[in-house]
N, CA, C and O atoms as a DFTB+ gen file, in Angstrom:
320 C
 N C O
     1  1      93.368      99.063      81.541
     2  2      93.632      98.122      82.615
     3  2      94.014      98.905      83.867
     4  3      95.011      99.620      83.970
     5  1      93.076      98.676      84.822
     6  2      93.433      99.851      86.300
     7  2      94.725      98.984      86.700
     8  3      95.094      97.836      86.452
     9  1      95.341     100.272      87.577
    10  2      96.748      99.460      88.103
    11  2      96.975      98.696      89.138
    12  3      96.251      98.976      90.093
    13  1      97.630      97.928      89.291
    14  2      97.734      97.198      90.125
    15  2      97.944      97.940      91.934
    16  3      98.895      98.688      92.160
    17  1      97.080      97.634      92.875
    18  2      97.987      98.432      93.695
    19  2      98.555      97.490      94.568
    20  3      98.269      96.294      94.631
    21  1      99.431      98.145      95.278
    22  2     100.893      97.439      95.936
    23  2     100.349      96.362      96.837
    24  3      99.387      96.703      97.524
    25  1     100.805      95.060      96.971
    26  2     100.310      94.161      97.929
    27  2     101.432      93.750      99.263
    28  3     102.594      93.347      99.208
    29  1     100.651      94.007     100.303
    30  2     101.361      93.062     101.167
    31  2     101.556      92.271     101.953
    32  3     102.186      92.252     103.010
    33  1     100.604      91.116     101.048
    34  2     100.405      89.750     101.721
    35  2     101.585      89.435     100.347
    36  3     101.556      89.764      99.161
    37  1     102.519      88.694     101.125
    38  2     104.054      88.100     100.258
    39  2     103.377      86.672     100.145
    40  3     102.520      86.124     100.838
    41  1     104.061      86.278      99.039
    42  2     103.884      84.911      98.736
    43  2     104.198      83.755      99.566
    44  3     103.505      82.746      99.694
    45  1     105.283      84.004     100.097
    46  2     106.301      83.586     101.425
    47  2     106.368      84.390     102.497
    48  3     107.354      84.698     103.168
    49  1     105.352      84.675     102.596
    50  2     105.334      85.520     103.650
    51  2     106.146      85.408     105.160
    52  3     106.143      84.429     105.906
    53  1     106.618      86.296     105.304
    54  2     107.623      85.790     106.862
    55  2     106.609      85.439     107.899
    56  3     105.485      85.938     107.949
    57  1     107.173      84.375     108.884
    58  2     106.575      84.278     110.222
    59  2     106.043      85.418     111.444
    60  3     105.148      85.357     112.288
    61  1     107.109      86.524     111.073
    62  2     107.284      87.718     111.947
    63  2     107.983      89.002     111.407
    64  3     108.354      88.959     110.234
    65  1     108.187      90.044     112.063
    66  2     108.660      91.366     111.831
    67  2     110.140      90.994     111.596
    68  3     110.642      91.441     110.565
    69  1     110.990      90.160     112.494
    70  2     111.934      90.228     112.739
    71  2     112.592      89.400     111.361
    72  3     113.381      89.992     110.623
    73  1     112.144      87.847     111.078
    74  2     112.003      87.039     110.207
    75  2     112.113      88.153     108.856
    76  3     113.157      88.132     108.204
    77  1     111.443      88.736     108.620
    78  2     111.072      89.923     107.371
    79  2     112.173      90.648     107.462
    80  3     112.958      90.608     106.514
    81  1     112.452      91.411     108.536
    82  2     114.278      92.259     108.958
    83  2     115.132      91.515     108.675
    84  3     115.949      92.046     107.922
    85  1     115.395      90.295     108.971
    86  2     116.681      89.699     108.364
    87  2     116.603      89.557     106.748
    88  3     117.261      90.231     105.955
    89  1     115.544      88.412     106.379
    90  2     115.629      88.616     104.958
    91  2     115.852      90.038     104.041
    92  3     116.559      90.146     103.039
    93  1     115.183      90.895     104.574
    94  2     115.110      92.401     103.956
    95  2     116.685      92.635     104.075
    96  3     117.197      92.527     102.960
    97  1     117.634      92.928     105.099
    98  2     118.523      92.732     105.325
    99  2     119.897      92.121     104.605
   100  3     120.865      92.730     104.149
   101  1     119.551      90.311     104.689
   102  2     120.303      90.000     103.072
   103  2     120.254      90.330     101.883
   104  3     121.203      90.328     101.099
   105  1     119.053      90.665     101.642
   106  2     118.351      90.750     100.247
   107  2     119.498      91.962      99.960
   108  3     120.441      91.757      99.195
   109  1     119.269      93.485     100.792
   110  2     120.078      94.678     100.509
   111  2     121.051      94.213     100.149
   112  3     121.189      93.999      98.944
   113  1     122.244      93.836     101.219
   114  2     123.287      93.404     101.264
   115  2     123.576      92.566      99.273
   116  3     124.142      93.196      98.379
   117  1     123.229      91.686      99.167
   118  2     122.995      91.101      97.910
   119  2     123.114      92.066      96.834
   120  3     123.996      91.805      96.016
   121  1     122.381      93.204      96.624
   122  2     121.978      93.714      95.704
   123  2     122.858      94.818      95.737
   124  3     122.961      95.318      94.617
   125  1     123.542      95.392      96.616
   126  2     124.717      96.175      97.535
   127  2     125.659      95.844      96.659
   128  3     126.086      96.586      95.774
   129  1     126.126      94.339      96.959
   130  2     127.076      94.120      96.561
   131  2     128.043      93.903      94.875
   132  3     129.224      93.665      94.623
   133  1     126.234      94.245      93.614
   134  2     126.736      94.143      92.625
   135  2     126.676      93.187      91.618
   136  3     126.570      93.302      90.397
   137  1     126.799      91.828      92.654
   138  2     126.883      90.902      92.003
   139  2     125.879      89.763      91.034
   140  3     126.037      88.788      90.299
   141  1     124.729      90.653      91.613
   142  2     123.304      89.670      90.737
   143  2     122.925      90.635      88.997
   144  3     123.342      91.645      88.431
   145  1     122.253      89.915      88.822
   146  2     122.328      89.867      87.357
   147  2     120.722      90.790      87.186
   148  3     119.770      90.612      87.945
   149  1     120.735      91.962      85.789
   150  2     119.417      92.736      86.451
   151  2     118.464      92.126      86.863
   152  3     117.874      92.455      87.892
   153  1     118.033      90.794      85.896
   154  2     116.611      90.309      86.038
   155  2     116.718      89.860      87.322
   156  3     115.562      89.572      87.632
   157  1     117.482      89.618      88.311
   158  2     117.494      88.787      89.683
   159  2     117.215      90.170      90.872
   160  3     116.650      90.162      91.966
   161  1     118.002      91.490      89.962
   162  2     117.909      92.612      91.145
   163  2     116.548      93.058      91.141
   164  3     115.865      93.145      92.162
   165  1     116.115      93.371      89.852
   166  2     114.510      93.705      89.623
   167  2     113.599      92.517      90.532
   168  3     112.753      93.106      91.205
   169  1     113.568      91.630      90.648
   170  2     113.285      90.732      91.332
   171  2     113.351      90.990      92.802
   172  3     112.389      91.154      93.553
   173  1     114.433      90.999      93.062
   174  2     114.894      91.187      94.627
   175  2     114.292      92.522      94.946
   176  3     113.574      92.431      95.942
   177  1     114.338      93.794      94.416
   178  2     113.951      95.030      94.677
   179  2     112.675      94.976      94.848
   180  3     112.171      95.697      95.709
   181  1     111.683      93.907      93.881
   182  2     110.151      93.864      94.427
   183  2     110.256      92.803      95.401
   184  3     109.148      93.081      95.859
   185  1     110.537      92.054      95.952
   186  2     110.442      91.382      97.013
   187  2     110.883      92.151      98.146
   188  3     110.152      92.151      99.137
   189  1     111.951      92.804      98.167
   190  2     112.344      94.175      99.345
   191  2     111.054      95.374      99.555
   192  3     110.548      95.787     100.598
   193  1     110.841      95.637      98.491
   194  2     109.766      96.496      98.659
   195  2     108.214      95.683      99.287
   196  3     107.242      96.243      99.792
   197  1     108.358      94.698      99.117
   198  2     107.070      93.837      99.624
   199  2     107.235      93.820     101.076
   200  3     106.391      94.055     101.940
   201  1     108.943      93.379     101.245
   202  2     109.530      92.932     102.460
   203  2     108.724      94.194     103.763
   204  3     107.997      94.084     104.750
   205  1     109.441      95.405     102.957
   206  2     109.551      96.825     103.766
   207  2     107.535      96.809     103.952
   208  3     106.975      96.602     105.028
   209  1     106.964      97.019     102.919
   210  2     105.588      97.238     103.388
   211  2     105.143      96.376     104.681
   212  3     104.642      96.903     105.674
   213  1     105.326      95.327     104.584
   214  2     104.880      94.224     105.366
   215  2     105.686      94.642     106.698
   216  3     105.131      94.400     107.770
   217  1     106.713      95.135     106.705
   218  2     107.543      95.500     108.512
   219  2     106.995      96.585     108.781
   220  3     106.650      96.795     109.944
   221  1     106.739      97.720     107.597
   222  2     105.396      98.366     108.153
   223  2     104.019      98.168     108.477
   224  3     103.407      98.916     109.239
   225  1     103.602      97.335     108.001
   226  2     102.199      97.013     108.626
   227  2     102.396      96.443     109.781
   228  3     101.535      96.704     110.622
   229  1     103.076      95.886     110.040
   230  2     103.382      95.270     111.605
   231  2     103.749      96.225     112.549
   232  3     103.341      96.230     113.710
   233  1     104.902      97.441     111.815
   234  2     105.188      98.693     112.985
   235  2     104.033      99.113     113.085
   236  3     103.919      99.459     114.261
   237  1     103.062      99.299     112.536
   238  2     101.742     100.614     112.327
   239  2     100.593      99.643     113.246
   240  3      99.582     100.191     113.687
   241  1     100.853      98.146     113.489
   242  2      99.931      97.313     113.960
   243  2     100.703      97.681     115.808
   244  3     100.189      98.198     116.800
   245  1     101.468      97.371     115.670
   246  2     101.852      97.369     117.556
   247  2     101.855      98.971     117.440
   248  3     101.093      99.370     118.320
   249  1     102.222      99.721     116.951
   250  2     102.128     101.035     117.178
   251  2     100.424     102.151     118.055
   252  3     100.209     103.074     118.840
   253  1      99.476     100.874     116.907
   254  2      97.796     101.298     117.181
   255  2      98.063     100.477     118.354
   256  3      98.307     101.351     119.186
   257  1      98.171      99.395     118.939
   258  2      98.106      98.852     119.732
   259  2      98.536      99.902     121.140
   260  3      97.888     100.508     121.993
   261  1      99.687      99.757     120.887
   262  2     100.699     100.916     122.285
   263  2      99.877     101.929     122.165
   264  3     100.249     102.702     123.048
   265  1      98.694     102.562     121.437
   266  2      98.055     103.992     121.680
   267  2      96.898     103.868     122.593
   268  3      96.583     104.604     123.528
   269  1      96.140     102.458     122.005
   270  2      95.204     102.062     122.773
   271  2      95.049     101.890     124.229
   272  3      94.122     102.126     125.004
   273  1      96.434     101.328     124.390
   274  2      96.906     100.810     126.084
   275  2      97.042     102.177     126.695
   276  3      96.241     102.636     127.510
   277  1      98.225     102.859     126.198
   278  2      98.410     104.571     126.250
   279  2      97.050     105.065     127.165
   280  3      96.981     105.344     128.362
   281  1      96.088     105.057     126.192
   282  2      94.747     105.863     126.123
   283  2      93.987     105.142     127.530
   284  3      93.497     105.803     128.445
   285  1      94.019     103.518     127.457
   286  2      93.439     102.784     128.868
   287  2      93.745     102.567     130.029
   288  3      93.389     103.325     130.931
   289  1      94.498     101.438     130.245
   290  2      94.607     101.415     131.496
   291  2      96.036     101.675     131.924
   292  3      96.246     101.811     133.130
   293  1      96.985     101.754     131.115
   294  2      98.362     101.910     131.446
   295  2      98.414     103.606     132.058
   296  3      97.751     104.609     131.793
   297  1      99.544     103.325     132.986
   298  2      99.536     105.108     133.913
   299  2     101.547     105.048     134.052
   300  3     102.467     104.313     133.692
   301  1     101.367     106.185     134.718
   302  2     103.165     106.098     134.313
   303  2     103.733     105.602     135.798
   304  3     103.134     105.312     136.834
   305  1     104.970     105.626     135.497
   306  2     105.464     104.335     136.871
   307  2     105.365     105.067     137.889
   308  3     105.670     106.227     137.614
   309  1     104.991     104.872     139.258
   310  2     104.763     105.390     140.379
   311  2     103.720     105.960     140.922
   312  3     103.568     106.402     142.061
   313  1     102.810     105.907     139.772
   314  2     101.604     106.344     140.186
   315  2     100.596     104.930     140.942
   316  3     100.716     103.735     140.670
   317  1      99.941     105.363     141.614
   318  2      99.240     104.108     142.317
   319  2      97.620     104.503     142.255
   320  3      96.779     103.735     142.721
């Protein structure tokens, strides 16, 4: 059976980068603190790890973006 590889289209997928940062955020905090039970942390740890891929594909998406502009028409301030 080939392995699964990592996905990161989430089931619940967040609205945004930021949306994904907070949840990612509690989720730590949660799991930080001790108090969940393994089967809930194993749980939470793949949903964090889903979380994190997905705020990277979004950094790596505006990132190509800002290179493109970089590369076109953007010039540095004062130039005319």
């Amino acid at each position: 059976m080939p392995k699964a590889s990592p996905k990161t289209d989430l089931p619940n997928e967040p609205a945004s980068y930021e949306q994904a940062l907070e949840e990612l955020e509690q989720l730590v905090g949660r799991i930080e603190s001790g108090q969940m039970p393994l089967d809930q942390m194993l749980a939470g740890y793949q949903r964090g790890a889903a979380l994190l891929a997905f705020c990277r594909k979004r950094l790596d998406a505006v990132q190509d973006q800002i290179k493109v502009l970089d590369e076109g028409s953007l010039q540095a301030w004062g130039q005319e």
